[in-house]
Amino acid sequence: MDEVLVFVEFLGDYGKWKKGDFAPIPAKEALELYKQGLVRFSDLSRDVVKLISTMDAIIQHGKQRAPLSIKVERSLYREVETYLWLLENIITAPQANTIDSLQAYVQRYSSLKNWYEKFRAHRFKVIVDAARLRPNSMQILGRLADEERLVYMLLSAVYLAFTQGSLSADRIISAVEEVISTWRKGGGLDGGATD
C-alpha cells in the first residue's frame, strides 16, 4: 500500500529542497521534520475539510439514493486514519506549537474524529444490508474502500453459510476462515464474488 502524502513547506534547506519549497512527502517523514522545526504543514486544514466533505457527501448520497451507488475511494480510511494519527502527534509535540495553533489542531482532530466515527457507523449499516441483500457481488465490491471490502466479504460469507444448506458453527467458521485466508494471500479484492 502507498503511504499517504501530505504537503509541507520547507522552512530551511533540507536535502533536495530549499527554503520556501512546497512538496508532498510521506506523513511519517513530514511529522519528523515538523518536530525538528524544518517544515510546516501547508494544507492540513484544507485536507481535513476535504476528508470531512468527502465523508459527508457519501453519507448524504446514501440517504438520497441507493447507498452503494457511489464509489468510495479505496484509500479513504487509510487517509483519514493517517491524518488523525498526524494531528494527534502534532498536538503532543508542544515544542512546535503556539497556543493558537495547538487549539486549531485540537479542533481539527476532534472534528475529523467525530465525522469518521459517524461515517464508519453509517457505512457499516450499508455494508450489512448489502451483504444480506446481495452477497458476494462484484459490482458492490468495486464500490467499496479496501477495509469495507473485507467486512463485506466476511459478512457475505457468514450470511451465506447461515442461510444456505445445513447450519453449523463449523460451516460458518470455515466460511470466515476461507475469506481471511484469501485476503491474506492478496486475493481478497474480489475473491469469491459472483457478479
Short mmCIF file of N, CA and C in Angstrom, two decimals:
data_model
loop_
_atom_site.label_atom_id
_atom_site.label_comp_id
_atom_site.label_asym_id
_atom_site.label_seq_id
_atom_site.Cartn_x
_atom_site.Cartn_y
_atom_site.Cartn_z
N MET A 1 0.84 -1.18 0.00
CA MET A 1 0.00 0.00 0.00
C MET A 1 0.88 1.25 0.00
N ASP A 2 0.42 2.25 -0.71
CA ASP A 2 1.15 3.50 -0.75
C ASP A 2 0.92 4.27 0.54
N GLU A 3 1.96 4.95 0.99
CA GLU A 3 1.83 5.78 2.17
C GLU A 3 1.15 7.09 1.78
N VAL A 4 0.38 7.63 2.69
CA VAL A 4 -0.32 8.89 2.44
C VAL A 4 0.70 10.03 2.44
N LEU A 5 0.60 10.88 1.41
CA LEU A 5 1.48 12.04 1.29
C LEU A 5 0.77 13.28 1.81
N VAL A 6 1.53 14.15 2.49
CA VAL A 6 0.98 15.42 2.97
C VAL A 6 1.87 16.55 2.45
N PHE A 7 1.26 17.69 2.18
CA PHE A 7 2.02 18.83 1.67
C PHE A 7 2.64 19.60 2.83
N VAL A 8 3.90 19.92 2.65
CA VAL A 8 4.62 20.72 3.65
C VAL A 8 5.35 21.86 2.94
N GLU A 9 5.65 22.88 3.73
CA GLU A 9 6.52 23.96 3.27
C GLU A 9 7.82 23.84 4.05
N PHE A 10 8.93 23.86 3.33
CA PHE A 10 10.23 23.74 3.98
C PHE A 10 10.64 25.11 4.53
N LEU A 11 11.02 25.12 5.81
CA LEU A 11 11.39 26.36 6.50
C LEU A 11 12.89 26.62 6.40
N GLY A 12 13.60 25.68 5.82
CA GLY A 12 15.04 25.80 5.61
C GLY A 12 15.46 24.79 4.56
N ASP A 13 16.68 24.87 4.14
CA ASP A 13 17.18 23.90 3.15
C ASP A 13 17.27 22.52 3.81
N TYR A 14 16.82 21.51 3.07
CA TYR A 14 16.86 20.14 3.57
C TYR A 14 16.92 19.21 2.36
N GLY A 15 18.01 18.46 2.23
CA GLY A 15 18.17 17.55 1.10
C GLY A 15 18.02 18.28 -0.21
N LYS A 16 17.15 17.79 -1.05
CA LYS A 16 16.95 18.42 -2.37
C LYS A 16 16.03 19.63 -2.32
N TRP A 17 15.43 19.92 -1.15
CA TRP A 17 14.51 21.03 -1.04
C TRP A 17 15.18 22.27 -0.48
N LYS A 18 14.71 23.39 -0.94
CA LYS A 18 15.22 24.69 -0.49
C LYS A 18 14.16 25.37 0.37
N LYS A 19 14.60 26.34 1.16
CA LYS A 19 13.67 27.10 1.98
C LYS A 19 12.56 27.68 1.10
N GLY A 20 11.30 27.49 1.53
CA GLY A 20 10.16 28.01 0.78
C GLY A 20 9.56 27.03 -0.20
N ASP A 21 10.24 25.89 -0.44
CA ASP A 21 9.68 24.88 -1.34
C ASP A 21 8.46 24.22 -0.70
N PHE A 22 7.49 23.88 -1.54
CA PHE A 22 6.33 23.11 -1.12
C PHE A 22 6.45 21.75 -1.78
N ALA A 23 6.17 20.69 -1.01
CA ALA A 23 6.29 19.35 -1.59
C ALA A 23 5.41 18.36 -0.82
N PRO A 24 4.88 17.37 -1.55
CA PRO A 24 4.18 16.28 -0.85
C PRO A 24 5.22 15.25 -0.41
N ILE A 25 5.18 14.90 0.87
CA ILE A 25 6.10 13.88 1.39
C ILE A 25 5.32 12.92 2.27
N PRO A 26 5.85 11.72 2.51
CA PRO A 26 5.14 10.76 3.37
C PRO A 26 4.87 11.36 4.75
N ALA A 27 3.69 11.03 5.30
CA ALA A 27 3.25 11.61 6.57
C ALA A 27 4.25 11.39 7.70
N LYS A 28 4.83 10.20 7.78
CA LYS A 28 5.78 9.92 8.87
C LYS A 28 7.01 10.81 8.78
N GLU A 29 7.51 10.99 7.57
CA GLU A 29 8.67 11.86 7.37
C GLU A 29 8.30 13.31 7.67
N ALA A 30 7.10 13.71 7.25
CA ALA A 30 6.65 15.08 7.50
C ALA A 30 6.58 15.37 9.00
N LEU A 31 6.08 14.42 9.77
CA LEU A 31 5.98 14.62 11.21
C LEU A 31 7.37 14.77 11.84
N GLU A 32 8.30 13.94 11.43
CA GLU A 32 9.66 14.04 11.98
C GLU A 32 10.30 15.38 11.64
N LEU A 33 10.14 15.83 10.42
CA LEU A 33 10.68 17.13 10.02
C LEU A 33 9.99 18.27 10.75
N TYR A 34 8.69 18.12 10.99
CA TYR A 34 7.92 19.12 11.74
C TYR A 34 8.46 19.23 13.16
N LYS A 35 8.69 18.09 13.80
CA LYS A 35 9.21 18.09 15.17
C LYS A 35 10.59 18.73 15.25
N GLN A 36 11.34 18.65 14.15
CA GLN A 36 12.67 19.26 14.11
C GLN A 36 12.61 20.74 13.71
N GLY A 37 11.41 21.23 13.40
CA GLY A 37 11.25 22.62 13.01
C GLY A 37 11.67 22.91 11.58
N LEU A 38 11.74 21.88 10.74
CA LEU A 38 12.20 22.06 9.36
C LEU A 38 11.06 22.29 8.36
N VAL A 39 9.82 21.96 8.75
CA VAL A 39 8.68 22.15 7.85
C VAL A 39 7.47 22.64 8.64
N ARG A 40 6.54 23.17 7.90
CA ARG A 40 5.20 23.44 8.44
C ARG A 40 4.21 22.79 7.50
N PHE A 41 3.05 22.43 8.01
CA PHE A 41 2.03 21.79 7.18
C PHE A 41 1.27 22.87 6.44
N SER A 42 1.36 22.85 5.12
CA SER A 42 0.81 23.94 4.33
C SER A 42 -0.68 23.79 4.05
N ASP A 43 -1.17 22.57 3.93
CA ASP A 43 -2.57 22.38 3.54
C ASP A 43 -3.34 21.49 4.50
N LEU A 44 -2.90 21.39 5.73
CA LEU A 44 -3.53 20.46 6.67
C LEU A 44 -5.01 20.78 6.89
N SER A 45 -5.33 22.04 7.09
CA SER A 45 -6.74 22.42 7.31
C SER A 45 -7.57 22.08 6.08
N ARG A 46 -7.06 22.41 4.91
CA ARG A 46 -7.79 22.13 3.68
C ARG A 46 -7.99 20.62 3.50
N ASP A 47 -6.95 19.84 3.79
CA ASP A 47 -7.05 18.38 3.64
C ASP A 47 -8.07 17.78 4.60
N VAL A 48 -8.11 18.27 5.84
CA VAL A 48 -9.09 17.77 6.81
C VAL A 48 -10.50 18.13 6.35
N VAL A 49 -10.69 19.36 5.91
CA VAL A 49 -12.01 19.78 5.41
C VAL A 49 -12.42 18.92 4.20
N LYS A 50 -11.48 18.62 3.33
CA LYS A 50 -11.77 17.79 2.15
C LYS A 50 -12.19 16.38 2.58
N LEU A 51 -11.51 15.80 3.55
CA LEU A 51 -11.87 14.45 4.02
C LEU A 51 -13.26 14.46 4.66
N ILE A 52 -13.54 15.46 5.48
CA ILE A 52 -14.86 15.58 6.10
C ILE A 52 -15.94 15.76 5.04
N SER A 53 -15.67 16.60 4.05
CA SER A 53 -16.63 16.84 2.97
C SER A 53 -16.89 15.56 2.18
N THR A 54 -15.84 14.78 1.95
CA THR A 54 -15.99 13.52 1.22
C THR A 54 -16.88 12.56 2.01
N MET A 55 -16.61 12.42 3.31
CA MET A 55 -17.43 11.51 4.13
C MET A 55 -18.87 11.99 4.18
N ASP A 56 -19.08 13.30 4.34
CA ASP A 56 -20.43 13.85 4.38
C ASP A 56 -21.16 13.61 3.06
N ALA A 57 -20.47 13.82 1.95
CA ALA A 57 -21.09 13.62 0.63
C ALA A 57 -21.51 12.17 0.44
N ILE A 58 -20.71 11.23 0.90
CA ILE A 58 -21.06 9.81 0.79
C ILE A 58 -22.28 9.48 1.64
N ILE A 59 -22.31 10.02 2.86
CA ILE A 59 -23.47 9.79 3.74
C ILE A 59 -24.72 10.39 3.11
N GLN A 60 -24.64 11.65 2.66
CA GLN A 60 -25.81 12.32 2.08
C GLN A 60 -26.28 11.61 0.81
N HIS A 61 -25.34 11.20 -0.02
CA HIS A 61 -25.70 10.47 -1.24
C HIS A 61 -26.46 9.19 -0.88
N GLY A 62 -25.98 8.50 0.14
CA GLY A 62 -26.63 7.26 0.57
C GLY A 62 -28.02 7.48 1.12
N LYS A 63 -28.27 8.64 1.70
CA LYS A 63 -29.61 8.94 2.23
C LYS A 63 -30.58 9.30 1.12
N GLN A 64 -30.08 9.89 0.03
CA GLN A 64 -30.93 10.35 -1.05
C GLN A 64 -31.12 9.33 -2.16
N ARG A 65 -30.13 8.44 -2.32
CA ARG A 65 -30.17 7.46 -3.40
C ARG A 65 -29.78 6.10 -2.83
N ALA A 66 -29.54 5.16 -3.71
CA ALA A 66 -29.05 3.86 -3.28
C ALA A 66 -27.69 4.06 -2.61
N PRO A 67 -27.51 3.59 -1.38
CA PRO A 67 -26.29 3.86 -0.63
C PRO A 67 -25.00 3.40 -1.30
N LEU A 68 -25.08 2.36 -2.09
CA LEU A 68 -23.86 1.87 -2.73
C LEU A 68 -23.75 2.28 -4.19
N SER A 69 -24.49 3.31 -4.58
CA SER A 69 -24.39 3.78 -5.96
C SER A 69 -23.23 4.75 -6.15
N ILE A 70 -22.56 5.10 -5.08
CA ILE A 70 -21.39 5.98 -5.16
C ILE A 70 -20.16 5.15 -4.78
N LYS A 71 -19.10 5.35 -5.54
CA LYS A 71 -17.86 4.61 -5.30
C LYS A 71 -17.05 5.34 -4.24
N VAL A 72 -16.59 4.60 -3.24
CA VAL A 72 -15.74 5.15 -2.19
C VAL A 72 -14.29 4.92 -2.60
N GLU A 73 -13.47 5.96 -2.51
CA GLU A 73 -12.05 5.80 -2.83
C GLU A 73 -11.46 4.71 -1.96
N ARG A 74 -10.70 3.83 -2.58
CA ARG A 74 -10.17 2.67 -1.86
C ARG A 74 -9.26 3.08 -0.71
N SER A 75 -8.67 4.26 -0.77
CA SER A 75 -7.72 4.68 0.27
C SER A 75 -8.34 5.61 1.32
N LEU A 76 -9.65 5.84 1.28
CA LEU A 76 -10.27 6.84 2.16
C LEU A 76 -9.99 6.57 3.64
N TYR A 77 -10.20 5.35 4.10
CA TYR A 77 -9.98 5.05 5.52
C TYR A 77 -8.52 5.26 5.90
N ARG A 78 -7.62 4.82 5.04
CA ARG A 78 -6.19 4.97 5.30
C ARG A 78 -5.82 6.45 5.40
N GLU A 79 -6.38 7.27 4.52
CA GLU A 79 -6.10 8.70 4.56
C GLU A 79 -6.63 9.34 5.84
N VAL A 80 -7.87 9.04 6.21
CA VAL A 80 -8.44 9.63 7.42
C VAL A 80 -7.63 9.20 8.64
N GLU A 81 -7.30 7.92 8.72
CA GLU A 81 -6.55 7.45 9.89
C GLU A 81 -5.14 8.04 9.92
N THR A 82 -4.55 8.26 8.77
CA THR A 82 -3.23 8.91 8.74
C THR A 82 -3.33 10.34 9.26
N TYR A 83 -4.35 11.08 8.82
CA TYR A 83 -4.50 12.46 9.30
C TYR A 83 -4.83 12.51 10.78
N LEU A 84 -5.63 11.57 11.27
CA LEU A 84 -5.88 11.51 12.72
C LEU A 84 -4.59 11.25 13.48
N TRP A 85 -3.81 10.30 13.00
CA TRP A 85 -2.51 10.00 13.62
C TRP A 85 -1.60 11.22 13.59
N LEU A 86 -1.55 11.88 12.45
CA LEU A 86 -0.70 13.05 12.29
C LEU A 86 -1.11 14.17 13.24
N LEU A 87 -2.40 14.47 13.28
CA LEU A 87 -2.89 15.54 14.16
C LEU A 87 -2.64 15.20 15.63
N GLU A 88 -2.87 13.96 15.99
CA GLU A 88 -2.62 13.55 17.38
C GLU A 88 -1.15 13.75 17.76
N ASN A 89 -0.26 13.41 16.84
CA ASN A 89 1.17 13.58 17.10
C ASN A 89 1.60 15.04 17.09
N ILE A 90 0.98 15.85 16.25
CA ILE A 90 1.28 17.29 16.24
C ILE A 90 0.87 17.91 17.56
N ILE A 91 -0.30 17.51 18.05
CA ILE A 91 -0.82 18.05 19.31
C ILE A 91 0.13 17.72 20.47
N THR A 92 0.74 16.57 20.42
CA THR A 92 1.63 16.16 21.51
C THR A 92 3.09 16.57 21.27
N ALA A 93 3.33 17.40 20.26
CA ALA A 93 4.69 17.92 20.00
C ALA A 93 4.71 19.39 20.38
N PRO A 94 4.65 19.69 21.67
CA PRO A 94 4.47 21.08 22.11
C PRO A 94 5.59 22.03 21.70
N GLN A 95 6.77 21.51 21.44
CA GLN A 95 7.86 22.41 21.07
C GLN A 95 7.56 23.13 19.76
N ALA A 96 6.66 22.59 18.95
CA ALA A 96 6.39 23.18 17.65
C ALA A 96 5.06 23.94 17.61
N ASN A 97 4.37 24.05 18.75
CA ASN A 97 3.03 24.64 18.75
C ASN A 97 2.95 25.90 19.61
N THR A 98 2.21 26.88 19.12
CA THR A 98 1.80 28.01 19.94
C THR A 98 0.43 27.65 20.50
N ILE A 99 -0.06 28.41 21.43
CA ILE A 99 -1.39 28.14 21.99
C ILE A 99 -2.45 28.18 20.89
N ASP A 100 -2.38 29.19 20.02
CA ASP A 100 -3.37 29.31 18.94
C ASP A 100 -3.31 28.13 17.98
N SER A 101 -2.10 27.74 17.58
CA SER A 101 -2.01 26.63 16.63
C SER A 101 -2.41 25.32 17.30
N LEU A 102 -2.08 25.16 18.58
CA LEU A 102 -2.46 23.95 19.30
C LEU A 102 -3.98 23.83 19.37
N GLN A 103 -4.62 24.93 19.66
CA GLN A 103 -6.08 24.96 19.73
C GLN A 103 -6.69 24.61 18.36
N ALA A 104 -6.13 25.14 17.29
CA ALA A 104 -6.62 24.84 15.94
C ALA A 104 -6.43 23.36 15.61
N TYR A 105 -5.28 22.79 15.96
CA TYR A 105 -5.03 21.37 15.69
C TYR A 105 -5.97 20.48 16.49
N VAL A 106 -6.24 20.84 17.74
CA VAL A 106 -7.17 20.06 18.57
C VAL A 106 -8.57 20.10 17.95
N GLN A 107 -8.98 21.27 17.47
CA GLN A 107 -10.30 21.40 16.85
C GLN A 107 -10.39 20.55 15.59
N ARG A 108 -9.36 20.58 14.76
CA ARG A 108 -9.34 19.77 13.53
C ARG A 108 -9.40 18.29 13.85
N TYR A 109 -8.61 17.88 14.83
CA TYR A 109 -8.59 16.48 15.25
C TYR A 109 -9.96 16.04 15.74
N SER A 110 -10.56 16.82 16.62
CA SER A 110 -11.86 16.48 17.18
C SER A 110 -12.93 16.38 16.10
N SER A 111 -12.94 17.35 15.21
CA SER A 111 -13.92 17.36 14.13
C SER A 111 -13.75 16.15 13.21
N LEU A 112 -12.51 15.88 12.80
CA LEU A 112 -12.26 14.74 11.91
C LEU A 112 -12.62 13.42 12.60
N LYS A 113 -12.28 13.29 13.85
CA LYS A 113 -12.58 12.05 14.59
C LYS A 113 -14.09 11.83 14.71
N ASN A 114 -14.83 12.88 15.03
CA ASN A 114 -16.29 12.77 15.15
C ASN A 114 -16.93 12.37 13.81
N TRP A 115 -16.50 13.01 12.74
CA TRP A 115 -17.04 12.68 11.43
C TRP A 115 -16.68 11.24 11.02
N TYR A 116 -15.48 10.83 11.35
CA TYR A 116 -15.03 9.48 10.99
C TYR A 116 -15.86 8.43 11.72
N GLU A 117 -16.15 8.64 12.99
CA GLU A 117 -16.99 7.71 13.74
C GLU A 117 -18.39 7.63 13.14
N LYS A 118 -18.96 8.77 12.81
CA LYS A 118 -20.29 8.83 12.18
C LYS A 118 -20.26 8.11 10.83
N PHE A 119 -19.22 8.37 10.05
CA PHE A 119 -19.08 7.76 8.72
C PHE A 119 -18.97 6.24 8.82
N ARG A 120 -18.13 5.75 9.72
CA ARG A 120 -17.95 4.30 9.85
C ARG A 120 -19.25 3.62 10.28
N ALA A 121 -19.98 4.22 11.21
CA ALA A 121 -21.26 3.63 11.66
C ALA A 121 -22.24 3.57 10.49
N HIS A 122 -22.31 4.64 9.72
CA HIS A 122 -23.20 4.67 8.55
C HIS A 122 -22.81 3.60 7.53
N ARG A 123 -21.53 3.54 7.20
CA ARG A 123 -21.06 2.58 6.20
C ARG A 123 -21.24 1.14 6.66
N PHE A 124 -21.06 0.88 7.95
CA PHE A 124 -21.26 -0.48 8.44
C PHE A 124 -22.70 -0.93 8.22
N LYS A 125 -23.65 -0.06 8.50
CA LYS A 125 -25.07 -0.39 8.27
C LYS A 125 -25.31 -0.69 6.79
N VAL A 126 -24.73 0.12 5.92
CA VAL A 126 -24.89 -0.07 4.48
C VAL A 126 -24.29 -1.41 4.05
N ILE A 127 -23.13 -1.74 4.58
CA ILE A 127 -22.44 -2.98 4.20
C ILE A 127 -23.19 -4.20 4.72
N VAL A 128 -23.74 -4.12 5.92
CA VAL A 128 -24.54 -5.23 6.46
C VAL A 128 -25.73 -5.49 5.54
N ASP A 129 -26.42 -4.44 5.15
CA ASP A 129 -27.57 -4.60 4.25
C ASP A 129 -27.14 -5.18 2.90
N ALA A 130 -26.03 -4.70 2.37
CA ALA A 130 -25.55 -5.19 1.08
C ALA A 130 -25.18 -6.67 1.15
N ALA A 131 -24.54 -7.08 2.23
CA ALA A 131 -24.15 -8.49 2.38
C ALA A 131 -25.38 -9.38 2.50
N ARG A 132 -26.43 -8.86 3.09
CA ARG A 132 -27.67 -9.62 3.24
C ARG A 132 -28.46 -9.67 1.93
N LEU A 133 -28.54 -8.55 1.23
CA LEU A 133 -29.36 -8.48 0.02
C LEU A 133 -28.62 -8.94 -1.24
N ARG A 134 -27.33 -8.69 -1.31
CA ARG A 134 -26.53 -9.07 -2.49
C ARG A 134 -25.15 -9.57 -2.06
N PRO A 135 -25.12 -10.75 -1.45
CA PRO A 135 -23.82 -11.26 -1.00
C PRO A 135 -22.89 -11.57 -2.17
N ASN A 136 -21.60 -11.33 -1.95
CA ASN A 136 -20.54 -11.65 -2.92
C ASN A 136 -20.73 -11.01 -4.29
N SER A 137 -21.17 -9.79 -4.34
CA SER A 137 -21.39 -9.09 -5.60
C SER A 137 -20.14 -8.33 -6.04
N MET A 138 -19.65 -8.61 -7.25
CA MET A 138 -18.50 -7.87 -7.80
C MET A 138 -18.84 -6.39 -7.95
N GLN A 139 -20.08 -6.10 -8.33
CA GLN A 139 -20.49 -4.71 -8.50
C GLN A 139 -20.36 -3.95 -7.18
N ILE A 140 -20.79 -4.56 -6.11
CA ILE A 140 -20.68 -3.91 -4.80
C ILE A 140 -19.21 -3.81 -4.38
N LEU A 141 -18.45 -4.87 -4.55
CA LEU A 141 -17.03 -4.85 -4.18
C LEU A 141 -16.29 -3.70 -4.87
N GLY A 142 -16.65 -3.43 -6.11
CA GLY A 142 -16.00 -2.37 -6.87
C GLY A 142 -16.27 -0.97 -6.36
N ARG A 143 -17.24 -0.83 -5.48
CA ARG A 143 -17.60 0.49 -4.95
C ARG A 143 -17.12 0.71 -3.52
N LEU A 144 -16.43 -0.28 -2.97
CA LEU A 144 -16.04 -0.21 -1.56
C LEU A 144 -14.57 0.12 -1.39
N ALA A 145 -14.28 0.79 -0.29
CA ALA A 145 -12.88 1.02 0.11
C ALA A 145 -12.29 -0.32 0.55
N ASP A 146 -10.98 -0.40 0.60
CA ASP A 146 -10.31 -1.66 0.94
C ASP A 146 -10.83 -2.29 2.23
N GLU A 147 -10.93 -1.49 3.30
CA GLU A 147 -11.38 -2.01 4.58
C GLU A 147 -12.83 -2.48 4.51
N GLU A 148 -13.64 -1.78 3.74
CA GLU A 148 -15.04 -2.17 3.58
C GLU A 148 -15.16 -3.48 2.81
N ARG A 149 -14.27 -3.71 1.88
CA ARG A 149 -14.29 -4.95 1.09
C ARG A 149 -14.16 -6.16 1.99
N LEU A 150 -13.21 -6.10 2.92
CA LEU A 150 -13.02 -7.23 3.82
C LEU A 150 -14.26 -7.46 4.67
N VAL A 151 -14.82 -6.41 5.23
CA VAL A 151 -16.02 -6.54 6.06
C VAL A 151 -17.17 -7.12 5.23
N TYR A 152 -17.35 -6.61 4.02
CA TYR A 152 -18.41 -7.10 3.14
C TYR A 152 -18.22 -8.58 2.82
N MET A 153 -17.00 -8.97 2.50
CA MET A 153 -16.73 -10.37 2.17
C MET A 153 -16.98 -11.28 3.38
N LEU A 154 -16.57 -10.84 4.56
CA LEU A 154 -16.80 -11.63 5.77
C LEU A 154 -18.30 -11.77 6.07
N LEU A 155 -19.01 -10.64 5.99
CA LEU A 155 -20.46 -10.69 6.26
C LEU A 155 -21.20 -11.52 5.21
N SER A 156 -20.76 -11.42 3.96
CA SER A 156 -21.37 -12.25 2.90
C SER A 156 -21.16 -13.72 3.20
N ALA A 157 -19.94 -14.08 3.60
CA ALA A 157 -19.63 -15.49 3.90
C ALA A 157 -20.47 -15.99 5.07
N VAL A 158 -20.60 -15.18 6.11
CA VAL A 158 -21.41 -15.58 7.26
C VAL A 158 -22.87 -15.71 6.86
N TYR A 159 -23.37 -14.75 6.12
CA TYR A 159 -24.77 -14.78 5.69
C TYR A 159 -25.06 -16.03 4.86
N LEU A 160 -24.21 -16.30 3.88
CA LEU A 160 -24.44 -17.48 3.02
C LEU A 160 -24.31 -18.78 3.80
N ALA A 161 -23.33 -18.86 4.68
CA ALA A 161 -23.16 -20.07 5.49
C ALA A 161 -24.35 -20.27 6.42
N PHE A 162 -24.91 -19.18 6.90
CA PHE A 162 -26.03 -19.25 7.83
C PHE A 162 -27.35 -19.58 7.13
N THR A 163 -27.53 -19.10 5.91
CA THR A 163 -28.84 -19.24 5.24
C THR A 163 -28.91 -20.37 4.24
N GLN A 164 -27.79 -20.93 3.84
CA GLN A 164 -27.81 -21.99 2.82
C GLN A 164 -27.34 -23.32 3.42
N GLY A 165 -28.03 -24.38 3.06
CA GLY A 165 -27.61 -25.71 3.50
C GLY A 165 -27.85 -25.92 4.98
N SER A 166 -27.19 -26.92 5.52
CA SER A 166 -27.35 -27.23 6.94
C SER A 166 -26.54 -26.25 7.77
N LEU A 167 -27.10 -25.84 8.86
CA LEU A 167 -26.48 -24.83 9.70
C LEU A 167 -25.60 -25.48 10.76
N SER A 168 -24.36 -25.04 10.82
CA SER A 168 -23.48 -25.48 11.90
C SER A 168 -22.43 -24.41 12.14
N ALA A 169 -21.95 -24.36 13.36
CA ALA A 169 -20.91 -23.40 13.71
C ALA A 169 -19.66 -23.65 12.87
N ASP A 170 -19.34 -24.92 12.64
CA ASP A 170 -18.16 -25.26 11.85
C ASP A 170 -18.25 -24.71 10.43
N ARG A 171 -19.43 -24.76 9.85
CA ARG A 171 -19.62 -24.25 8.49
C ARG A 171 -19.40 -22.74 8.44
N ILE A 172 -19.90 -22.03 9.42
CA ILE A 172 -19.74 -20.57 9.47
C ILE A 172 -18.27 -20.23 9.69
N ILE A 173 -17.63 -20.90 10.62
CA ILE A 173 -16.21 -20.66 10.91
C ILE A 173 -15.36 -20.95 9.67
N SER A 174 -15.67 -22.03 9.00
CA SER A 174 -14.93 -22.39 7.79
C SER A 174 -15.06 -21.31 6.71
N ALA A 175 -16.27 -20.79 6.54
CA ALA A 175 -16.50 -19.74 5.54
C ALA A 175 -15.70 -18.48 5.87
N VAL A 176 -15.67 -18.10 7.13
CA VAL A 176 -14.92 -16.92 7.56
C VAL A 176 -13.42 -17.16 7.38
N GLU A 177 -12.94 -18.34 7.77
CA GLU A 177 -11.51 -18.65 7.62
C GLU A 177 -11.09 -18.63 6.15
N GLU A 178 -11.97 -19.07 5.26
CA GLU A 178 -11.66 -19.05 3.83
C GLU A 178 -11.49 -17.62 3.32
N VAL A 179 -12.37 -16.72 3.74
CA VAL A 179 -12.27 -15.32 3.34
C VAL A 179 -10.98 -14.71 3.87
N ILE A 180 -10.66 -14.96 5.12
CA ILE A 180 -9.45 -14.40 5.72
C ILE A 180 -8.21 -14.95 5.02
N SER A 181 -8.21 -16.24 4.73
CA SER A 181 -7.07 -16.85 4.04
C SER A 181 -6.87 -16.23 2.66
N THR A 182 -7.96 -16.07 1.92
CA THR A 182 -7.90 -15.46 0.59
C THR A 182 -7.39 -14.03 0.68
N TRP A 183 -7.88 -13.28 1.66
CA TRP A 183 -7.48 -11.89 1.85
C TRP A 183 -5.98 -11.79 2.14
N ARG A 184 -5.50 -12.64 3.03
CA ARG A 184 -4.08 -12.60 3.40
C ARG A 184 -3.16 -12.97 2.25
N LYS A 185 -3.65 -13.79 1.35
CA LYS A 185 -2.85 -14.19 0.19
C LYS A 185 -2.85 -13.11 -0.89
N GLY A 186 -3.60 -12.04 -0.67
CA GLY A 186 -3.63 -10.95 -1.63
C GLY A 186 -4.75 -11.07 -2.65
N GLY A 187 -5.55 -12.11 -2.54
CA GLY A 187 -6.64 -12.29 -3.48
C GLY A 187 -7.94 -11.74 -2.97
N GLY A 188 -7.89 -10.97 -1.89
CA GLY A 188 -9.10 -10.52 -1.23
C GLY A 188 -9.86 -9.42 -1.92
N LEU A 189 -9.32 -8.88 -2.99
CA LEU A 189 -10.01 -7.77 -3.64
C LEU A 189 -11.26 -8.21 -4.37
N ASP A 190 -11.30 -9.45 -4.81
CA ASP A 190 -12.51 -9.92 -5.47
C ASP A 190 -12.76 -11.41 -5.22
N GLY A 191 -12.05 -12.01 -4.31
CA GLY A 191 -12.18 -13.44 -4.06
C GLY A 191 -13.59 -13.84 -3.68
N GLY A 192 -14.15 -14.77 -4.44
CA GLY A 192 -15.46 -15.33 -4.13
C GLY A 192 -16.64 -14.53 -4.63
N ALA A 193 -16.42 -13.41 -5.29
CA ALA A 193 -17.54 -12.60 -5.77
C ALA A 193 -18.19 -13.25 -6.97
N THR A 194 -19.49 -13.02 -7.13
CA THR A 194 -20.26 -13.75 -8.13
C THR A 194 -20.76 -12.97 -9.32
N ASP A 195 -20.92 -11.67 -9.25
CA ASP A 195 -21.47 -10.99 -10.44
C ASP A 195 -20.59 -9.90 -10.97
#
